[in-house]
Amino acid sequence: MTMSLPLIKNYIDGEWVESDSTTFGDVTNPAKGEKIATVAYGTAADVDRAVTAAREAFGHWRETPPLSRARYLFRLKDAFEENFEEIAETLTTEHGKAIDEARGEVRRMIENVEHATGVTTLMSGYTLEDIAKNIDCYGHRQPMGVFGCIAPYNFPAMVPWWFLPYAVVTGNTFVLKPSEQVPMTQTRIMEIVDEVGFPEGVINMVHGSRDVVNAMLDHPDIQGISFVGSTPTARHIYRQCGVTGKRVQSLGGAKNIVAVMPDADLDQGMPSLLTSFYGCSGQRCLSGSVLVPVGDIADRLVAQFTAASRTVRLGDGLDEQTFMGPLISAAHRERVLGYIEKGIAEGADLVLDGRDMQVDGYPGGFFVGPTVFDHVTPDMTIAKEEIFGPVVSIVRAADMDAVVDLINTREFANAACIYTASGAAAREFKYRVKPAMVGVNIGIAAPMSFFPFGGAGNSMFGDIKGHGQESFLFYTDMKVVIERWY
Ligand code: NAD
């Protein structure tokens, strides 16, 4: 551990506390490849401290009227707006994404706070008189206790807030574990939570890696887990929550296909296609990964898309001119480069090579430039596995049937997009594809806070998705009362 770097602390019971862990990790500025902070990899004891605080806070928090709970969120929204730019800058510094993308992410985070304030309507139950002679029945939704969230690295601000506002506004208390690769953003956010003055123990945060996760999964006082990350981890979370009897929503990885029909307007579509494949350097669960020209548009699309890809400006995310920042880490860069090698070895046609892309003044950054493979076949590794980088695999398809078949035979089913001028083609696509988030002339099919977020297939385990009205179901249990008075 380098002592001069800041040590990230846990936030438990309204206090900033150090873990007694002896295992530490580095937080890095990926544009520079420099360490900027140290994070302790917490222990089961840290988790138990946080859960105990959350369990004790639950007693009075659940008795706080829903509207009063919502008022904390109104104050939090204002505080987030005041600190908007600083949160975005912290995010870009430790994650690398372009500052405008960071701003977009913080905006989406705040929208969940806004949506959750609708608790007085959205948490309501229902009632029916006279279900039998002189007997009435009603169901109301009750909070359950302590909920936990385990988050990925690619949206350090937003993803935990797909869950936290809904859990807390419905009267539960919360333990968050951010990704150990990007712990600084939520640390800044928790400072704001602390300033807003939530009662102690309602919102807690424990940093760390798999030991923290596994302690959360095993903890008997955690009622449910909201997870977002890669599919192998999502599967582990889902399975273990089954073993320990917790509610679970477990969102996994993706390999999204973007189809471009022969009638698509490429000039109109190109900006959102570029954002789809290269935004966040391809490190989005909604990123396009496989580009599918349908029919005779193929040569035109490949030429135009590749030319546009050459204009993507790589750089430090804090530079307002940057379109695409670095990847998260040296290890992830190596992984993405490995996929490019594999694409070449398996016979795909590398038409744009981003491997040696340099950024002036940033020799240590984890950059990979836009990379395009043409003539990829569905059985190649780069058409099947999640690369999570700016690598585009073009699989040419003859018709709609071939596109739908390609999409519906992938392991992942997070999102799928179609570019077309035909309502009939769009309708057929929406109707037939398996992925649960669909874009029509939209390259990133991201539901906003008031709609559910989550995929199908191996992209999501569990049935209730993130945010949307469904959140109020996930974080509450319906108690039904059947009542007769003499
Ligand atoms: P990851 O699975 O490596 O890590 C996610 C979280 O799980 C982290 O907090 C990490 O500490 C923990 N973790 C990792 N391995 C673990 C293990 N073996 N046991 C217990 N805990 C473990 O994911 P990541 O690399 O941080 O994030 C990228 C992945 O997340 C991609 O696959 C991406 O598609 C996915 N993602 C999905 C969505 C969605 O909505 N479906 C959204 C964002 C990201």
Coordinates of C-alpha atoms and ligand atoms in Angstrom, one line a residue:
M1 CA 0.0 0.0 0.0
T2 CA 1.3 3.5 -0.9
M3 CA 0.7 5.5 2.3
S4 CA 0.5 8.9 0.5
L5 CA -2.6 7.9 -1.5
P6 CA -6.0 8.5 0.1
L7 CA -7.5 5.4 1.7
I8 CA -11.2 4.9 0.9
K9 CA -13.3 4.3 3.9
N10 CA -16.5 2.5 4.6
Y11 CA -19.7 4.4 5.6
I12 CA -21.4 2.6 8.4
D13 CA -24.1 3.9 10.8
G14 CA -23.5 7.4 9.7
E15 CA -19.7 7.3 10.4
W16 CA -16.7 7.0 8.1
V17 CA -14.8 4.0 9.3
E18 CA -11.7 2.1 8.3
S19 CA -11.9 -1.6 7.6
D20 CA -9.5 -3.8 9.7
S21 CA -8.8 -5.7 6.5
T22 CA -5.2 -6.3 5.6
T23 CA -5.9 -6.7 1.9
F24 CA -5.9 -3.6 -0.3
G25 CA -6.4 -2.7 -3.9
D26 CA -5.4 0.2 -6.1
V27 CA -7.8 2.7 -7.6
T28 CA -6.4 4.0 -10.9
N29 CA -6.8 6.9 -13.3
P30 CA -7.1 4.8 -16.5
A31 CA -6.3 7.7 -18.8
K32 CA -2.9 8.0 -17.1
G33 CA -2.4 4.6 -15.8
E34 CA -1.6 6.1 -12.4
K35 CA -2.8 5.0 -8.9
I36 CA -4.9 7.6 -7.3
A37 CA -6.3 5.9 -4.1
T38 CA -6.2 2.8 -2.1
V39 CA -9.2 0.8 -1.2
A40 CA -9.4 -1.8 1.6
Y41 CA -11.0 -5.1 0.6
G42 CA -13.5 -5.4 3.4
T43 CA -14.3 -8.5 5.5
A44 CA -17.3 -10.4 6.8
A45 CA -16.9 -8.4 10.0
D46 CA -17.3 -5.1 8.1
V47 CA -20.4 -6.5 6.4
D48 CA -21.8 -7.6 9.8
R49 CA -21.2 -4.2 11.3
A50 CA -23.1 -2.5 8.4
V51 CA -25.9 -5.0 8.4
T52 CA -26.3 -4.7 12.2
A53 CA -26.5 -0.9 11.8
A54 CA -29.0 -1.2 9.0
R55 CA -31.1 -3.7 10.9
E56 CA -31.3 -1.5 14.0
A57 CA -32.2 1.6 11.8
F58 CA -35.0 -0.4 10.1
G59 CA -37.2 -0.3 13.2
H60 CA -37.7 3.5 13.2
W61 CA -37.2 4.0 9.5
R62 CA -40.1 1.8 8.5
E63 CA -42.3 3.8 10.9
T64 CA -41.3 7.1 9.2
P65 CA -44.3 8.0 6.9
P66 CA -43.6 7.4 3.3
L67 CA -43.9 11.1 2.4
S68 CA -41.4 12.0 5.1
R69 CA -39.0 9.4 3.7
A70 CA -39.5 10.9 0.3
R71 CA -38.6 14.3 1.6
Y72 CA -35.1 13.1 2.3
L73 CA -34.9 12.2 -1.4
F74 CA -36.2 15.6 -2.4
R75 CA -33.3 17.1 -0.4
L76 CA -30.9 14.6 -1.8
K77 CA -31.9 15.5 -5.4
D78 CA -31.1 19.2 -4.7
A79 CA -27.8 18.3 -3.1
F80 CA -26.9 16.1 -6.1
E81 CA -27.7 18.9 -8.5
E82 CA -25.5 21.3 -6.5
N83 CA -22.6 18.8 -6.7
F84 CA -23.4 17.5 -10.2
E85 CA -20.2 18.6 -11.9
E86 CA -18.0 17.4 -9.1
I87 CA -19.6 13.9 -9.1
A88 CA -19.1 13.7 -12.9
E89 CA -15.5 14.7 -12.6
T90 CA -14.7 12.2 -9.9
L91 CA -16.4 9.5 -12.0
T92 CA -14.4 10.3 -15.1
T93 CA -11.2 10.4 -13.2
E94 CA -11.5 6.9 -11.8
H95 CA -13.4 5.3 -14.6
G96 CA -12.1 7.0 -17.7
K97 CA -15.4 7.7 -19.6
A98 CA -15.8 10.9 -21.5
I99 CA -17.0 13.7 -19.2
D100 CA -20.3 14.2 -21.1
E101 CA -21.0 10.5 -20.7
A102 CA -20.3 10.9 -17.0
R103 CA -22.8 13.8 -16.9
G104 CA -25.4 11.7 -18.6
E105 CA -24.8 9.0 -16.1
V106 CA -25.2 11.3 -13.1
R107 CA -28.4 12.6 -14.7
R108 CA -29.8 9.1 -14.9
M109 CA -28.8 8.5 -11.3
I110 CA -30.8 11.6 -10.2
E111 CA -33.8 10.6 -12.3
N112 CA -34.1 7.5 -10.1
V113 CA -34.2 9.7 -7.0
E114 CA -36.9 11.7 -8.6
H115 CA -38.9 8.7 -9.6
A116 CA -38.7 7.1 -6.2
T117 CA -40.3 10.2 -4.6
G118 CA -43.6 8.9 -6.1
V119 CA -43.7 6.4 -3.3
T120 CA -47.1 7.5 -1.9
T121 CA -48.7 6.4 -5.1
L122 CA -46.4 3.6 -6.2
M123 CA -46.2 1.8 -2.9
S124 CA -50.0 1.7 -2.5
G125 CA -51.9 -1.6 -2.2
Y126 CA -55.5 -2.3 -3.1
T127 CA -58.8 -3.2 -1.4
L128 CA -62.1 -4.9 -2.1
E129 CA -65.2 -4.8 0.1
D130 CA -67.5 -7.7 0.6
I131 CA -65.4 -10.5 -0.7
A132 CA -67.9 -12.5 1.4
K133 CA -70.8 -11.4 3.5
N134 CA -69.5 -8.7 5.8
I135 CA -65.9 -9.4 5.0
D136 CA -63.5 -7.0 3.4
C137 CA -60.1 -7.6 2.1
Y138 CA -57.1 -5.4 1.5
G139 CA -53.4 -5.8 0.7
H140 CA -50.7 -3.3 1.6
R141 CA -47.1 -3.3 0.8
Q142 CA -44.6 -3.5 3.7
P143 CA -40.9 -3.0 3.7
M144 CA -38.9 -6.1 4.6
G145 CA -35.7 -5.0 6.3
V146 CA -32.1 -4.8 5.0
F147 CA -31.4 -5.0 1.3
G148 CA -28.0 -5.2 -0.3
C149 CA -26.6 -4.0 -3.7
I150 CA -23.5 -5.3 -5.4
A151 CA -22.4 -3.1 -8.3
P152 CA -20.2 -3.3 -11.4
Y153 CA -17.4 -0.9 -12.5
N154 CA -18.9 0.5 -15.7
F155 CA -21.5 2.9 -14.2
P156 CA -20.0 3.9 -10.9
A157 CA -22.6 6.5 -10.1
M158 CA -25.8 5.3 -11.7
V159 CA -26.1 1.6 -11.1
P160 CA -26.4 1.6 -7.3
W161 CA -29.0 4.3 -7.7
W162 CA -31.1 2.0 -9.8
F163 CA -31.9 0.4 -6.5
L164 CA -31.1 2.4 -3.5
P165 CA -33.7 5.1 -3.7
Y166 CA -36.5 2.6 -4.1
A167 CA -35.3 0.3 -1.3
V168 CA -35.0 3.2 1.1
V169 CA -38.1 5.2 0.2
T170 CA -40.2 2.0 0.7
G171 CA -38.9 1.8 4.3
N172 CA -36.0 -0.6 4.0
T173 CA -32.4 0.0 5.0
F174 CA -29.5 -0.5 2.7
V175 CA -25.9 -1.9 2.4
L176 CA -24.1 -1.0 -0.8
K177 CA -20.9 -2.6 -2.1
P178 CA -19.5 -0.6 -5.1
S179 CA -17.1 -2.1 -7.5
E180 CA -13.6 -2.1 -6.0
Q181 CA -12.3 -0.7 -9.3
V182 CA -14.3 2.6 -8.9
P183 CA -15.0 3.2 -5.2
M184 CA -14.4 7.0 -5.2
T185 CA -17.6 8.1 -7.0
Q186 CA -20.0 6.5 -4.4
T187 CA -17.7 7.7 -1.6
R188 CA -18.3 11.3 -2.8
I189 CA -22.0 10.5 -3.2
M190 CA -22.2 9.1 0.3
E191 CA -20.6 12.3 1.7
I192 CA -23.6 14.1 0.2
V193 CA -26.0 11.5 1.6
D194 CA -24.4 12.1 5.0
E195 CA -24.8 15.9 4.6
V196 CA -28.5 15.5 3.8
G197 CA -28.9 13.9 7.1
F198 CA -30.5 10.5 6.6
P199 CA -30.9 8.8 10.0
E200 CA -27.8 6.8 10.9
G201 CA -27.8 3.3 9.6
V202 CA -30.4 3.7 6.9
I203 CA -27.7 3.8 4.1
N204 CA -24.4 2.1 4.5
M205 CA -21.5 1.3 2.2
V206 CA -18.8 -1.4 2.5
H207 CA -16.0 -1.5 0.0
G208 CA -14.3 -4.6 -1.2
S209 CA -14.3 -7.5 -3.4
R210 CA -15.7 -11.1 -3.4
D211 CA -15.3 -11.6 0.4
V212 CA -17.7 -8.7 1.0
V213 CA -20.0 -10.1 -1.7
N214 CA -20.0 -13.6 -0.2
A215 CA -20.5 -12.2 3.3
M216 CA -23.5 -10.3 2.1
L217 CA -25.0 -13.4 0.3
D218 CA -24.6 -15.4 3.5
H219 CA -25.8 -12.8 6.0
P220 CA -29.1 -14.0 7.5
D221 CA -30.3 -10.4 8.1
I222 CA -30.1 -9.3 4.5
Q223 CA -33.5 -9.9 2.9
G224 CA -32.7 -9.4 -0.7
I225 CA -29.9 -8.5 -3.2
S226 CA -29.8 -6.4 -6.3
F227 CA -26.8 -7.3 -8.4
V228 CA -25.4 -6.0 -11.7
G229 CA -22.2 -7.4 -13.2
S230 CA -21.0 -10.1 -15.5
T231 CA -23.0 -13.3 -16.2
P232 CA -20.7 -15.7 -14.2
T233 CA -21.0 -13.5 -11.1
A234 CA -24.7 -12.9 -11.7
R235 CA -25.3 -16.7 -11.8
H236 CA -23.3 -17.1 -8.6
I237 CA -25.3 -14.4 -6.8
Y238 CA -28.6 -15.9 -8.1
R239 CA -27.7 -19.4 -7.0
Q240 CA -26.4 -18.3 -3.5
C241 CA -29.5 -16.2 -2.8
G242 CA -31.6 -19.3 -3.6
V243 CA -29.5 -21.2 -1.0
T244 CA -29.9 -18.5 1.7
G245 CA -33.5 -17.7 0.8
K246 CA -33.1 -14.1 -0.3
R247 CA -35.0 -12.1 -2.9
V248 CA -32.8 -11.5 -5.9
Q249 CA -32.6 -9.6 -9.1
S250 CA -29.3 -10.4 -10.8
L251 CA -28.4 -8.6 -14.0
G252 CA -25.6 -10.1 -16.1
G253 CA -23.5 -9.5 -19.2
A254 CA -24.5 -8.8 -22.8
K255 CA -23.6 -9.2 -26.5
N256 CA -26.0 -6.8 -28.2
I257 CA -26.8 -7.0 -31.9
V258 CA -27.6 -3.9 -34.0
A259 CA -29.4 -4.7 -37.3
V260 CA -29.4 -2.2 -40.1
M261 CA -32.1 -2.8 -42.7
P262 CA -31.6 -2.0 -46.5
D263 CA -33.9 1.0 -46.2
A264 CA -32.1 2.6 -43.2
D265 CA -31.0 6.2 -43.5
L266 CA -27.3 5.9 -42.7
D267 CA -26.7 9.6 -42.5
Q268 CA -29.3 10.0 -39.8
G269 CA -28.3 6.8 -38.0
M270 CA -24.5 7.2 -38.0
P271 CA -24.1 9.4 -34.9
S272 CA -26.2 7.0 -32.7
L273 CA -24.5 4.0 -34.2
L274 CA -21.1 5.4 -33.2
T275 CA -22.3 6.1 -29.7
S276 CA -23.7 2.6 -29.5
F277 CA -20.5 0.9 -30.3
Y278 CA -17.9 3.3 -28.9
G279 CA -19.6 5.2 -26.1
C280 CA -18.0 4.4 -22.8
S281 CA -15.4 2.6 -24.9
G282 CA -17.9 -0.2 -25.5
Q283 CA -18.1 -0.9 -21.7
R284 CA -21.8 -0.6 -21.5
C285 CA -24.2 -3.5 -21.0
L286 CA -26.3 -1.8 -23.8
S287 CA -23.4 -1.2 -26.2
G288 CA -23.7 -2.5 -29.7
S289 CA -21.2 -5.3 -30.2
V290 CA -22.3 -7.1 -33.4
L291 CA -23.4 -4.9 -36.3
V292 CA -25.6 -6.7 -38.8
P293 CA -26.2 -5.2 -42.2
V294 CA -29.2 -6.8 -43.8
G295 CA -29.2 -7.5 -47.6
D296 CA -27.6 -5.1 -50.1
I297 CA -26.8 -2.3 -47.6
A298 CA -23.8 -4.2 -46.4
D299 CA -20.9 -2.7 -48.5
R300 CA -22.3 0.8 -48.0
L301 CA -22.7 0.4 -44.3
V302 CA -19.2 -1.1 -43.8
A303 CA -17.6 1.7 -45.7
Q304 CA -19.6 4.5 -44.0
F305 CA -19.3 3.1 -40.5
T306 CA -15.6 2.4 -40.8
A307 CA -14.9 5.9 -42.1
A308 CA -16.9 7.4 -39.3
S309 CA -15.1 5.2 -36.8
R310 CA -11.8 6.7 -37.9
T311 CA -13.1 10.1 -36.7
V312 CA -13.7 8.9 -33.1
R313 CA -11.5 11.1 -30.9
L314 CA -9.7 9.1 -28.2
G315 CA -8.4 10.9 -25.1
D316 CA -8.6 11.7 -21.5
G317 CA -12.3 11.7 -20.5
L318 CA -11.8 15.0 -18.7
D319 CA -11.0 16.7 -22.0
E320 CA -14.3 18.1 -23.4
Q321 CA -13.2 17.1 -26.9
T322 CA -12.8 13.4 -26.1
F323 CA -15.4 11.1 -27.6
M324 CA -13.9 7.9 -26.2
G325 CA -11.8 7.4 -23.1
P326 CA -9.6 4.5 -22.1
L327 CA -10.6 1.1 -20.8
I328 CA -10.9 0.6 -17.1
S329 CA -7.6 -1.2 -16.5
A330 CA -4.4 -2.7 -18.0
A331 CA -5.8 -6.2 -17.4
H332 CA -9.0 -5.4 -19.2
R333 CA -7.1 -3.8 -22.1
E334 CA -5.1 -7.0 -22.4
R335 CA -8.4 -9.0 -22.5
V336 CA -9.8 -6.8 -25.3
L337 CA -6.5 -7.1 -27.3
G338 CA -6.8 -10.8 -26.8
Y339 CA -10.2 -10.8 -28.5
I340 CA -8.8 -8.8 -31.4
E341 CA -6.0 -11.5 -31.8
K342 CA -8.7 -14.2 -31.7
G343 CA -10.7 -12.5 -34.4
I344 CA -7.7 -12.4 -36.7
A345 CA -6.8 -16.0 -35.9
E346 CA -10.3 -17.2 -36.6
G347 CA -10.3 -15.5 -40.0
A348 CA -12.4 -12.3 -39.6
D349 CA -11.4 -9.4 -41.8
L350 CA -9.8 -6.6 -39.7
V351 CA -10.8 -3.4 -41.5
L352 CA -9.9 -1.0 -38.7
D353 CA -7.2 -1.8 -36.1
G354 CA -7.3 0.1 -32.9
R355 CA -4.5 -1.9 -31.1
D356 CA -1.7 0.6 -31.5
M357 CA -3.7 3.8 -31.0
Q358 CA -1.7 6.3 -29.0
V359 CA -2.9 9.4 -27.2
D360 CA -0.4 12.2 -27.0
G361 CA 0.7 13.0 -23.5
Y362 CA -0.9 9.8 -22.1
P363 CA 1.6 7.0 -22.7
G364 CA 0.4 5.0 -19.7
G365 CA -3.3 5.1 -20.5
F366 CA -5.3 2.0 -21.1
F367 CA -6.4 3.0 -24.6
V368 CA -7.7 0.8 -27.4
G369 CA -9.0 2.6 -30.6
P370 CA -12.1 1.7 -32.6
T371 CA -11.7 -1.7 -34.1
V372 CA -13.9 -3.1 -36.9
F373 CA -14.0 -6.7 -38.2
D374 CA -16.0 -7.5 -41.3
H375 CA -17.1 -10.9 -42.5
V376 CA -17.4 -12.3 -39.0
T377 CA -19.4 -15.5 -38.9
P378 CA -21.8 -16.3 -36.1
D379 CA -19.7 -19.1 -34.7
M380 CA -16.6 -17.0 -34.2
T381 CA -15.6 -16.1 -30.7
I382 CA -15.9 -12.4 -31.3
A383 CA -19.5 -12.9 -32.4
K384 CA -20.4 -14.9 -29.3
E385 CA -18.5 -13.6 -26.2
E386 CA -18.8 -10.3 -24.4
I387 CA -15.7 -8.3 -25.3
F388 CA -16.7 -5.1 -23.4
G389 CA -14.5 -2.9 -25.5
P390 CA -14.6 -0.8 -28.8
V391 CA -14.5 -3.9 -31.0
V392 CA -17.2 -4.2 -33.7
S393 CA -18.0 -7.5 -35.3
I394 CA -19.9 -7.2 -38.6
V395 CA -22.0 -10.2 -39.4
R396 CA -23.7 -9.9 -42.8
A397 CA -27.3 -11.2 -42.9
A398 CA -29.5 -12.0 -45.9
D399 CA -32.9 -11.1 -44.4
M400 CA -35.0 -10.5 -41.2
D401 CA -35.2 -14.2 -40.5
A402 CA -31.4 -14.5 -40.5
V403 CA -31.1 -11.5 -38.1
V404 CA -33.7 -12.9 -35.7
D405 CA -32.1 -16.3 -35.8
L406 CA -28.7 -14.8 -35.0
I407 CA -30.1 -12.7 -32.1
N408 CA -32.2 -15.5 -30.6
T409 CA -29.4 -18.1 -30.6
R410 CA -26.9 -16.0 -28.6
E411 CA -26.2 -16.8 -25.0
F412 CA -27.0 -13.2 -24.0
A413 CA -30.3 -11.4 -24.5
N414 CA -29.9 -8.0 -23.0
A415 CA -30.7 -5.6 -25.8
A416 CA -31.2 -5.6 -29.6
C417 CA -31.6 -2.6 -32.0
I418 CA -32.9 -2.1 -35.5
Y419 CA -32.3 0.7 -37.9
T420 CA -35.0 1.0 -40.6
A421 CA -37.5 3.2 -42.3
S422 CA -40.1 0.5 -42.3
G423 CA -42.7 0.3 -39.5
A424 CA -43.5 -3.3 -40.6
A425 CA -39.9 -4.3 -40.3
A426 CA -39.6 -2.6 -36.9
R427 CA -42.7 -4.3 -35.7
E428 CA -41.6 -7.8 -36.8
F429 CA -38.2 -7.2 -35.1
K430 CA -39.8 -6.1 -31.8
Y431 CA -42.2 -9.0 -31.8
R432 CA -39.7 -11.8 -32.5
V433 CA -36.5 -11.0 -30.8
K434 CA -35.7 -12.4 -27.3
P435 CA -33.8 -9.5 -25.7
A436 CA -35.9 -7.5 -23.3
M437 CA -34.7 -4.0 -24.2
V438 CA -35.3 -3.1 -27.9
G439 CA -34.2 0.0 -29.8
V440 CA -35.8 1.2 -33.0
N441 CA -33.5 3.7 -34.7
I442 CA -31.9 4.0 -31.2
G443 CA -28.5 2.4 -30.6
I444 CA -28.6 2.3 -26.8
A445 CA -32.0 1.0 -25.7
A446 CA -31.8 2.3 -22.2
P447 CA -35.1 2.5 -20.3
M448 CA -35.4 5.5 -18.1
S449 CA -36.0 5.3 -14.3
F450 CA -39.8 5.0 -14.7
F451 CA -39.5 1.8 -16.9
P452 CA -37.8 -1.5 -15.9
F453 CA -34.2 -2.1 -16.8
G454 CA -33.0 -5.7 -17.4
G455 CA -32.5 -8.3 -20.1
A456 CA -33.5 -11.9 -20.7
G457 CA -31.7 -15.2 -21.2
N458 CA -28.3 -15.2 -19.5
S459 CA -28.4 -11.4 -19.2
M460 CA -30.7 -11.5 -16.2
F461 CA -31.6 -14.0 -13.5
G462 CA -34.7 -13.4 -11.4
D463 CA -38.0 -11.9 -12.6
I464 CA -38.3 -8.4 -11.2
K465 CA -36.0 -6.0 -13.1
G466 CA -34.2 -2.8 -12.0
H467 CA -36.1 0.4 -11.4
G468 CA -39.5 1.2 -13.0
Q469 CA -42.7 0.6 -11.1
E470 CA -41.5 -3.0 -10.5
S471 CA -39.0 -1.8 -7.9
F472 CA -41.8 -1.0 -5.5
L473 CA -42.7 -4.7 -5.7
F474 CA -39.2 -6.0 -5.3
Y475 CA -38.5 -4.0 -2.1
T476 CA -41.9 -4.7 -0.4
D477 CA -43.9 -7.7 0.6
M478 CA -47.7 -7.6 0.2
K479 CA -49.6 -8.3 3.4
V480 CA -53.2 -9.3 2.7
V481 CA -55.7 -8.8 5.5
I482 CA -59.1 -10.5 5.4
E483 CA -61.3 -8.7 7.9
R484 CA -64.7 -9.2 9.7
W485 CA -66.0 -7.1 12.6
Y486 CA -69.0 -8.1 14.7
Ligands
NAD1 P1 -18.1 -8.4 -12.3 O1 -19.0 -9.5 -12.4 O2 -16.6 -8.7 -12.5 O3 -18.2 -7.6 -10.9 C1 -19.4 -7.1 -10.4 C2 -19.4 -7.1 -8.9 O4 -19.3 -8.4 -8.4 C3 -18.2 -6.3 -8.3 O5 -18.7 -5.5 -7.3 C4 -17.3 -7.4 -7.9 O6 -16.6 -7.0 -6.7 C5 -18.1 -8.6 -7.6 N1 -17.5 -9.8 -8.0 C6 -16.8 -10.1 -9.1 N2 -16.4 -11.4 -9.1 C7 -17.0 -12.0 -8.1 C8 -17.0 -13.3 -7.6 N3 -16.3 -14.3 -8.2 N4 -17.6 -13.6 -6.4 C9 -18.3 -12.6 -5.8 N5 -18.3 -11.3 -6.2 C10 -17.7 -11.0 -7.3 O7 -18.5 -7.3 -13.4 P2 -17.7 -5.9 -13.8 O8 -16.6 -6.3 -14.6 O9 -17.6 -5.0 -12.6 O10 -18.8 -5.2 -14.7 C11 -19.0 -5.5 -16.1 C12 -20.0 -6.5 -16.4 O11 -21.3 -6.0 -15.9 C13 -20.3 -6.7 -17.8 O12 -20.5 -8.1 -18.0 C14 -21.5 -5.9 -18.2 O13 -22.3 -6.4 -19.2 C15 -22.3 -6.1 -16.9 N6 -23.3 -5.1 -16.7 C16 -24.6 -5.5 -16.9 C17 -25.6 -4.5 -16.8 C18 -27.0 -5.0 -17.0 O14 -27.9 -4.1 -16.8 N7 -27.3 -6.2 -17.3 C19 -25.3 -3.2 -16.5 C20 -24.0 -2.9 -16.3 C21 -23.0 -3.8 -16.4

